[in-house]
Amino acid sequence: MPEQEAAKQAISPRDSVHSNRADLRVLLINFAMDRSSPVLPWQAAVADALVERAAAVHVVTEWLGDYVAPSRLTLDAIPRRPLGVPRRVGGLWLAVPRVVRAIERFRPNVCFVHMAHEWCYRIGPYLRARGIPILLWYAHGAVPWKLHVSAQIATRIVTSTPEGFRIQSPKKRVIGQAIDTALFDVPADRRPAREIVTVGRISRRKNLALLIEAMAKLVNRPELVATRLRIVGPELTADDRVYRAELDTLVARRGLEGMVGIEGPMTQPETAALYSTAALHVNVSGTGSMDKTVMEALSAGCPVVTSNVAFVETLAEFPEMLIEAPSPESLAERMAAWLDGRFAAEPGSLRAIVKGRHDLEGYANRIVVELQSLVDEAHARQRAAT
């Protein structure tokens, strides 16, 4: 079966039926448990959804922020500098004994590694010796060499789209994204202003300079001179901060002060409110994986324009939302077509792209199906060995 057709079947609504998995004891390893995180608030939401479907969940996280654990969920936060050693020089390896002790106390029957793939090989040999399978979620265009090692260790791999995990492996399953459709909903009084938004990390891979150059072309049209671009997102690295300064310089050089605002990070509720008034969300990211912000905008009824190849299948019914290899001129023309009404989309039809296929509830159900399958297979192997 072709990979794209397999992907469609994997994320169909019929596969997201809720089941009671009372025998699941899940060890969840992730980057952050922080509802206020500008980048990873959904990792906490996934943990909450899993604990509703499992007997118990124990989370090992690299960062604990704004989070209160529900019942049946326990937490172990790794120190910022394990034994005083910075993480960038291998400090997380020194946390392995602590993680092993947590596993011994919790006694999981399956492990779910959520994006933090390096933990597959940090604790994979120990888990394998204990007969505990590992499910890895990875959804990103980058393929570092360490991911190849993690792919060898993981028992099964799940991702959002075929482009989200670019290593060929029989272990791979495509299950869609996890958008909180309760939060990113279409407001009853949606009244979009002449406002374009882009949401995500301030990074060179997001091609924000291209978007600013397109805005310089767009506002030269008399009927669109009042259009505003809002760039929302955090700067996470030193290069991100350098890039932000370059963008500020470009805005000034193009005379776009007052028309382009670079606003820093927002919480998810603030982002949901942003989409309620935006006319258009634009994503010209070079990541090649399914950016969650595009799906969040669609869930909130906000049209999108994206050059990201990961959305070719998802947005096949809306070709006007897809733009290949945009230039400032072609991007400006496409944005203008949405702003002046040549293109339009009913908010409910946009939300339908996400609801039932890429929503948090369906994602959690599909993850649980995979976890239970791994546990059942492990039990079968144990029975066969006795």
Short mmCIF file of C-alpha atoms in Angstrom, two decimals:
data_model
loop_
_atom_site.label_atom_id
_atom_site.label_comp_id
_atom_site.label_asym_id
_atom_site.label_seq_id
_atom_site.Cartn_x
_atom_site.Cartn_y
_atom_site.Cartn_z
CA MET A 1 0.00 0.00 0.00
CA PRO A 2 1.45 3.44 -0.87
CA GLU A 3 2.58 5.44 2.14
CA GLN A 4 0.14 8.32 1.52
CA GLU A 5 -2.85 5.97 1.38
CA ALA A 6 -1.67 4.27 4.56
CA ALA A 7 -1.47 7.69 6.19
CA LYS A 8 -5.07 8.48 5.25
CA GLN A 9 -6.27 5.21 6.75
CA ALA A 10 -4.22 5.71 9.90
CA ILE A 11 -5.87 9.01 10.74
CA SER A 12 -9.42 8.25 9.72
CA PRO A 13 -12.11 9.04 12.34
CA ARG A 14 -13.17 5.41 12.66
CA ASP A 15 -9.82 4.61 14.30
CA SER A 16 -10.30 7.11 17.12
CA VAL A 17 -12.92 5.22 19.14
CA HIS A 18 -12.30 5.59 22.86
CA SER A 19 -11.39 2.40 24.70
CA ASN A 20 -10.83 1.59 28.35
CA ARG A 21 -7.19 0.58 28.80
CA ALA A 22 -7.22 0.01 32.55
CA ASP A 23 -4.14 -2.26 32.47
CA LEU A 24 -1.81 0.35 30.97
CA ARG A 25 0.95 1.72 33.18
CA VAL A 26 2.71 4.26 30.97
CA LEU A 27 6.15 5.74 31.47
CA LEU A 28 6.03 9.03 29.52
CA ILE A 29 9.29 10.85 28.75
CA ASN A 30 9.15 14.35 27.25
CA PHE A 31 10.82 17.74 27.06
CA ALA A 32 8.42 19.88 29.09
CA MET A 33 5.41 19.83 31.37
CA ASP A 34 4.44 23.48 31.23
CA ARG A 35 1.01 24.78 30.23
CA SER A 36 2.50 28.27 29.77
CA SER A 37 5.33 27.13 27.51
CA PRO A 38 5.56 29.22 24.31
CA VAL A 39 6.69 26.12 22.39
CA LEU A 40 5.55 22.87 24.02
CA PRO A 41 2.31 23.36 25.99
CA TRP A 42 0.75 20.45 24.14
CA GLN A 43 3.07 17.95 25.84
CA ALA A 44 1.22 18.58 29.10
CA ALA A 45 -2.11 18.26 27.28
CA VAL A 46 -1.05 14.89 25.85
CA ALA A 47 -0.08 13.67 29.33
CA ASP A 48 -3.49 14.72 30.68
CA ALA A 49 -5.27 12.93 27.83
CA LEU A 50 -3.26 9.75 28.39
CA VAL A 51 -3.92 9.58 32.11
CA GLU A 52 -7.66 9.61 31.35
CA ARG A 53 -7.15 6.42 29.35
CA ALA A 54 -4.59 4.50 31.41
CA ALA A 55 -4.33 2.96 34.85
CA ALA A 56 -1.43 5.28 35.71
CA VAL A 57 1.14 7.53 34.05
CA HIS A 58 4.55 8.50 35.35
CA VAL A 59 6.19 11.43 33.55
CA VAL A 60 9.93 11.97 33.34
CA THR A 61 10.39 15.48 32.00
CA GLU A 62 13.36 17.71 31.25
CA TRP A 63 11.47 20.83 32.32
CA LEU A 64 8.69 21.27 34.89
CA GLY A 65 6.91 24.62 34.77
CA ASP A 66 3.26 25.63 35.07
CA TYR A 67 1.67 22.25 35.69
CA VAL A 68 -0.48 20.63 38.39
CA ALA A 69 -0.66 16.86 38.08
CA PRO A 70 -4.07 15.16 38.07
CA SER A 71 -4.70 11.98 40.03
CA ARG A 72 -2.96 8.85 38.71
CA LEU A 73 -0.17 10.97 37.20
CA THR A 74 3.18 11.27 38.97
CA LEU A 75 6.16 13.37 37.94
CA ASP A 76 9.93 13.31 38.05
CA ALA A 77 11.67 16.45 36.78
CA ILE A 78 15.32 16.11 35.77
CA PRO A 79 17.59 18.79 37.31
CA ARG A 80 18.78 21.52 34.97
CA ARG A 81 22.39 20.50 35.72
CA PRO A 82 22.47 16.83 36.78
CA LEU A 83 25.25 16.45 39.36
CA GLY A 84 26.33 19.97 38.38
CA VAL A 85 27.12 19.02 34.77
CA PRO A 86 25.52 21.15 32.00
CA ARG A 87 23.21 19.26 29.68
CA ARG A 88 25.02 20.50 26.60
CA VAL A 89 28.10 18.46 27.59
CA GLY A 90 26.26 15.27 28.46
CA GLY A 91 24.67 16.04 31.81
CA LEU A 92 21.49 14.16 30.93
CA TRP A 93 23.44 10.89 30.87
CA LEU A 94 24.12 11.47 34.58
CA ALA A 95 20.35 11.53 35.16
CA VAL A 96 19.93 7.98 33.83
CA PRO A 97 20.31 6.29 37.25
CA ARG A 98 17.62 8.62 38.63
CA VAL A 99 15.30 7.69 35.77
CA VAL A 100 15.98 3.99 36.30
CA ARG A 101 15.08 4.33 39.98
CA ALA A 102 11.82 6.04 39.00
CA ILE A 103 11.06 3.16 36.64
CA GLU A 104 11.74 0.62 39.36
CA ARG A 105 9.31 2.40 41.67
CA PHE A 106 6.58 2.90 39.08
CA ARG A 107 6.88 -0.48 37.30
CA PRO A 108 5.49 0.50 33.86
CA ASN A 109 4.51 -2.01 31.23
CA VAL A 110 5.16 0.36 28.31
CA CYS A 111 7.20 3.52 27.62
CA PHE A 112 6.09 6.45 25.46
CA VAL A 113 8.92 8.79 24.40
CA HIS A 114 7.31 12.02 23.22
CA MET A 115 9.75 13.83 20.87
CA ALA A 116 12.68 13.53 23.33
CA HIS A 117 14.07 10.72 21.17
CA GLU A 118 17.54 10.57 22.73
CA TRP A 119 16.00 8.86 25.75
CA CYS A 120 15.37 5.84 23.53
CA TYR A 121 19.05 4.97 23.56
CA ARG A 122 19.78 6.37 27.03
CA ILE A 123 17.43 3.92 28.74
CA GLY A 124 16.40 1.62 25.88
CA PRO A 125 18.78 -1.23 26.76
CA TYR A 126 17.52 -1.24 30.36
CA LEU A 127 13.86 -1.24 29.24
CA ARG A 128 14.52 -3.98 26.72
CA ALA A 129 16.09 -6.14 29.43
CA ARG A 130 12.94 -5.66 31.49
CA GLY A 131 10.67 -6.55 28.56
CA ILE A 132 9.19 -3.02 28.40
CA PRO A 133 8.46 -1.86 24.82
CA ILE A 134 9.10 1.73 23.66
CA LEU A 135 6.76 3.82 21.50
CA LEU A 136 8.51 6.88 20.02
CA TRP A 137 6.62 9.93 18.76
CA TYR A 138 8.68 12.11 16.43
CA ALA A 139 7.32 14.73 14.04
CA HIS A 140 9.95 17.02 12.57
CA GLY A 141 11.71 17.48 9.25
CA ALA A 142 15.18 17.20 10.81
CA VAL A 143 16.91 13.82 10.75
CA PRO A 144 19.95 14.02 13.06
CA TRP A 145 22.22 10.99 13.26
CA LYS A 146 21.04 10.36 16.81
CA LEU A 147 17.52 9.82 15.49
CA HIS A 148 18.79 6.86 13.46
CA VAL A 149 20.10 5.32 16.68
CA SER A 150 16.80 6.00 18.45
CA ALA A 151 14.87 4.43 15.57
CA GLN A 152 16.86 1.23 16.01
CA ILE A 153 16.09 1.11 19.73
CA ALA A 154 12.38 2.04 19.64
CA THR A 155 9.91 -0.83 19.34
CA ARG A 156 7.49 1.27 17.26
CA ILE A 157 7.46 4.82 15.90
CA VAL A 158 4.48 7.14 15.40
CA THR A 159 4.43 10.45 13.55
CA SER A 160 2.03 13.07 12.20
CA THR A 161 2.57 12.71 8.43
CA PRO A 162 4.94 10.71 6.22
CA GLU A 163 7.19 13.79 6.15
CA GLY A 164 7.28 13.98 9.96
CA PHE A 165 9.63 11.00 10.23
CA ARG A 166 11.95 10.70 7.26
CA ILE A 167 13.69 7.44 8.07
CA GLN A 168 12.31 4.46 6.19
CA SER A 169 11.30 1.89 8.77
CA PRO A 170 8.67 -0.87 9.08
CA LYS A 171 8.18 0.37 12.65
CA LYS A 172 6.62 3.65 11.47
CA ARG A 173 2.91 4.48 11.80
CA VAL A 174 1.26 7.75 10.66
CA ILE A 175 -1.43 8.84 13.13
CA GLY A 176 -1.97 12.59 12.65
CA GLN A 177 -1.48 15.57 14.94
CA ALA A 178 -2.88 16.46 18.38
CA ILE A 179 -4.69 19.80 18.16
CA ASP A 180 -6.72 20.97 21.15
CA THR A 181 -9.91 21.66 19.22
CA ALA A 182 -11.74 22.67 22.40
CA LEU A 183 -9.35 25.60 22.79
CA PHE A 184 -8.84 26.34 19.08
CA ASP A 185 -12.51 26.69 18.17
CA VAL A 186 -14.40 28.92 15.76
CA PRO A 187 -15.86 31.84 17.73
CA ALA A 188 -19.52 32.53 17.13
CA ASP A 189 -18.72 36.19 16.47
CA ARG A 190 -15.61 35.72 14.31
CA ARG A 191 -14.96 39.06 12.59
CA PRO A 192 -11.56 38.98 10.91
CA ALA A 193 -9.67 42.22 10.63
CA ARG A 194 -7.25 43.05 7.80
CA GLU A 195 -4.55 41.23 9.71
CA ILE A 196 -2.09 38.51 8.70
CA VAL A 197 -0.46 36.40 11.41
CA THR A 198 2.36 33.90 11.55
CA VAL A 199 3.01 31.92 14.72
CA GLY A 200 6.09 29.91 15.64
CA ARG A 201 9.69 30.14 16.67
CA ILE A 202 11.66 33.15 15.39
CA SER A 203 14.06 31.03 13.37
CA ARG A 204 15.72 31.19 9.97
CA ARG A 205 13.94 27.95 9.03
CA LYS A 206 10.64 29.82 9.29
CA ASN A 207 11.64 32.12 6.36
CA LEU A 208 10.19 35.18 8.07
CA ALA A 209 12.31 37.55 5.96
CA LEU A 210 10.43 36.28 2.90
CA LEU A 211 7.13 37.10 4.57
CA ILE A 212 8.30 40.62 5.44
CA GLU A 213 9.46 41.19 1.85
CA ALA A 214 6.02 40.02 0.64
CA MET A 215 4.38 42.49 3.03
CA ALA A 216 6.44 45.28 1.46
CA LYS A 217 4.91 44.34 -1.91
CA LEU A 218 1.40 43.91 -0.48
CA VAL A 219 1.06 47.29 1.20
CA ASN A 220 2.04 49.05 -2.03
CA ARG A 221 -1.50 48.29 -3.21
CA PRO A 222 -3.74 51.22 -2.22
CA GLU A 223 -6.63 48.99 -1.18
CA LEU A 224 -4.37 46.94 1.15
CA VAL A 225 -2.24 49.69 2.65
CA ALA A 226 -3.89 49.23 6.07
CA THR A 227 -2.97 45.51 6.28
CA ARG A 228 -0.90 44.51 9.29
CA LEU A 229 1.41 41.53 9.83
CA ARG A 230 1.86 40.13 13.35
CA ILE A 231 4.82 37.78 13.90
CA VAL A 232 4.34 35.82 17.12
CA GLY A 233 6.83 33.41 18.67
CA PRO A 234 9.85 32.93 20.93
CA GLU A 235 13.56 33.21 20.28
CA LEU A 236 15.20 30.06 21.65
CA THR A 237 18.84 30.27 20.58
CA ALA A 238 21.56 32.86 20.16
CA ASP A 239 21.11 32.64 16.39
CA ASP A 240 17.37 33.21 16.82
CA ARG A 241 18.17 36.48 18.61
CA VAL A 242 20.57 37.49 15.83
CA TYR A 243 17.87 36.66 13.28
CA ARG A 244 15.32 38.74 15.20
CA ALA A 245 17.67 41.74 15.00
CA GLU A 246 18.05 41.16 11.25
CA LEU A 247 14.27 41.09 10.87
CA ASP A 248 13.91 44.34 12.82
CA THR A 249 16.47 45.93 10.48
CA LEU A 250 14.59 44.63 7.44
CA VAL A 251 11.28 46.02 8.72
CA ALA A 252 12.89 49.44 9.16
CA ARG A 253 14.63 49.32 5.78
CA ARG A 254 11.34 48.54 4.03
CA GLY A 255 9.52 51.29 5.92
CA LEU A 256 7.09 48.83 7.53
CA GLU A 257 7.13 50.12 11.11
CA GLY A 258 3.54 50.13 12.28
CA MET A 259 2.61 47.56 9.64
CA VAL A 260 4.76 44.67 10.87
CA GLY A 261 5.00 43.78 14.54
CA ILE A 262 7.33 41.12 16.01
CA GLU A 263 5.59 40.43 19.29
CA GLY A 264 7.36 37.58 21.06
CA PRO A 265 5.69 34.44 22.42
CA MET A 266 2.04 33.99 23.39
CA THR A 267 0.29 31.40 25.50
CA GLN A 268 -2.06 29.02 23.72
CA PRO A 269 -5.21 30.86 24.90
CA GLU A 270 -3.71 34.10 23.61
CA THR A 271 -2.91 32.45 20.29
CA ALA A 272 -6.46 31.10 20.01
CA ALA A 273 -7.74 34.66 20.52
CA LEU A 274 -5.30 35.88 17.84
CA TYR A 275 -6.80 33.52 15.27
CA SER A 276 -10.32 34.69 16.09
CA THR A 277 -9.60 38.08 14.47
CA ALA A 278 -6.92 37.16 11.89
CA ALA A 279 -7.86 37.16 8.22
CA LEU A 280 -5.02 34.80 7.31
CA HIS A 281 -2.30 32.66 8.85
CA VAL A 282 0.82 32.40 6.67
CA ASN A 283 3.43 29.68 7.08
CA VAL A 284 6.44 29.57 4.77
CA SER A 285 8.46 27.36 7.07
CA GLY A 286 11.30 25.26 5.74
CA THR A 287 10.89 22.54 8.36
CA GLY A 288 9.08 20.14 6.03
CA SER A 289 6.96 18.74 8.86
CA MET A 290 3.36 19.49 9.82
CA ASP A 291 3.59 22.71 11.84
CA LYS A 292 0.99 22.59 14.58
CA THR A 293 0.28 26.31 14.26
CA VAL A 294 -1.22 25.79 10.80
CA MET A 295 -3.56 23.13 12.15
CA GLU A 296 -4.47 25.31 15.14
CA ALA A 297 -5.39 28.16 12.80
CA LEU A 298 -7.57 25.86 10.68
CA SER A 299 -9.26 24.49 13.80
CA ALA A 300 -10.12 28.09 14.75
CA GLY A 301 -11.59 28.74 11.29
CA CYS A 302 -8.72 30.92 10.09
CA PRO A 303 -7.60 30.40 6.45
CA VAL A 304 -3.94 29.60 5.85
CA VAL A 305 -1.36 29.98 3.12
CA THR A 306 1.56 27.59 3.40
CA SER A 307 4.50 26.40 1.31
CA ASN A 308 5.14 23.48 3.64
CA VAL A 309 5.14 20.21 1.66
CA ALA A 310 3.75 18.32 4.68
CA PHE A 311 0.34 19.88 3.97
CA VAL A 312 0.01 18.88 0.32
CA GLU A 313 -2.28 15.95 1.10
CA THR A 314 -4.07 17.57 4.04
CA LEU A 315 -5.01 20.69 2.04
CA ALA A 316 -5.62 18.96 -1.29
CA GLU A 317 -9.23 20.22 -1.32
CA PHE A 318 -8.02 23.80 -0.80
CA PRO A 319 -5.25 24.33 -3.40
CA GLU A 320 -5.48 28.10 -2.93
CA MET A 321 -3.97 27.57 0.53
CA LEU A 322 -0.87 25.91 -0.94
CA ILE A 323 1.94 27.88 -2.57
CA GLU A 324 5.03 26.25 -4.01
CA ALA A 325 8.46 27.91 -3.76
CA PRO A 326 7.03 31.38 -3.08
CA SER A 327 8.79 34.58 -4.04
CA PRO A 328 7.92 37.89 -2.35
CA GLU A 329 5.81 38.76 -5.42
CA SER A 330 3.88 35.47 -5.62
CA LEU A 331 3.32 35.36 -1.88
CA ALA A 332 2.07 38.96 -1.86
CA GLU A 333 -0.35 38.13 -4.69
CA ARG A 334 -1.69 35.07 -2.89
CA MET A 335 -2.19 36.96 0.36
CA ALA A 336 -3.91 39.78 -1.53
CA ALA A 337 -6.32 37.27 -3.11
CA TRP A 338 -7.43 36.14 0.34
CA LEU A 339 -7.66 39.65 1.74
CA ASP A 340 -9.68 41.13 -1.14
CA GLY A 341 -12.15 38.25 -1.28
CA ARG A 342 -11.06 36.46 -4.46
CA PHE A 343 -10.53 33.43 -2.23
CA ALA A 344 -12.75 32.50 0.71
CA ALA A 345 -13.43 29.48 2.90
CA GLU A 346 -16.21 28.74 5.35
CA PRO A 347 -14.69 28.45 8.88
CA GLY A 348 -16.53 25.22 9.61
CA SER A 349 -15.03 23.53 6.55
CA LEU A 350 -11.55 24.53 7.71
CA ARG A 351 -12.20 23.16 11.18
CA ALA A 352 -13.40 19.89 9.64
CA ILE A 353 -9.86 19.33 8.30
CA VAL A 354 -8.70 18.98 11.90
CA LYS A 355 -11.66 17.67 13.88
CA GLY A 356 -11.71 13.88 13.98
CA ARG A 357 -8.40 13.50 12.15
CA HIS A 358 -5.84 15.71 13.87
CA ASP A 359 -7.52 16.52 17.20
CA LEU A 360 -6.15 15.80 20.67
CA GLU A 361 -8.85 13.31 21.64
CA GLY A 362 -8.38 11.19 18.52
CA TYR A 363 -4.60 11.41 18.85
CA ALA A 364 -4.70 10.18 22.45
CA ASN A 365 -6.97 7.30 21.47
CA ARG A 366 -4.63 6.28 18.67
CA ILE A 367 -1.60 6.50 20.95
CA VAL A 368 -3.36 4.26 23.48
CA VAL A 369 -4.17 1.73 20.75
CA GLU A 370 -0.47 1.60 19.86
CA LEU A 371 0.61 1.34 23.51
CA GLN A 372 -1.87 -1.45 24.22
CA SER A 373 -0.77 -3.30 21.10
CA LEU A 374 2.85 -3.18 22.26
CA VAL A 375 1.89 -4.45 25.72
CA ASP A 376 -0.14 -7.29 24.21
CA GLU A 377 2.75 -8.26 21.96
CA ALA A 378 5.16 -8.21 24.89
CA HIS A 379 2.83 -10.44 26.92
CA ALA A 380 2.56 -12.85 24.00
CA ARG A 381 6.35 -13.10 23.74
CA GLN A 382 6.60 -13.74 27.48
CA ARG A 383 4.01 -16.52 27.26
CA ALA A 384 5.79 -18.09 24.31
CA ALA A 385 9.07 -18.06 26.23
CA THR A 386 7.65 -19.94 29.23
#
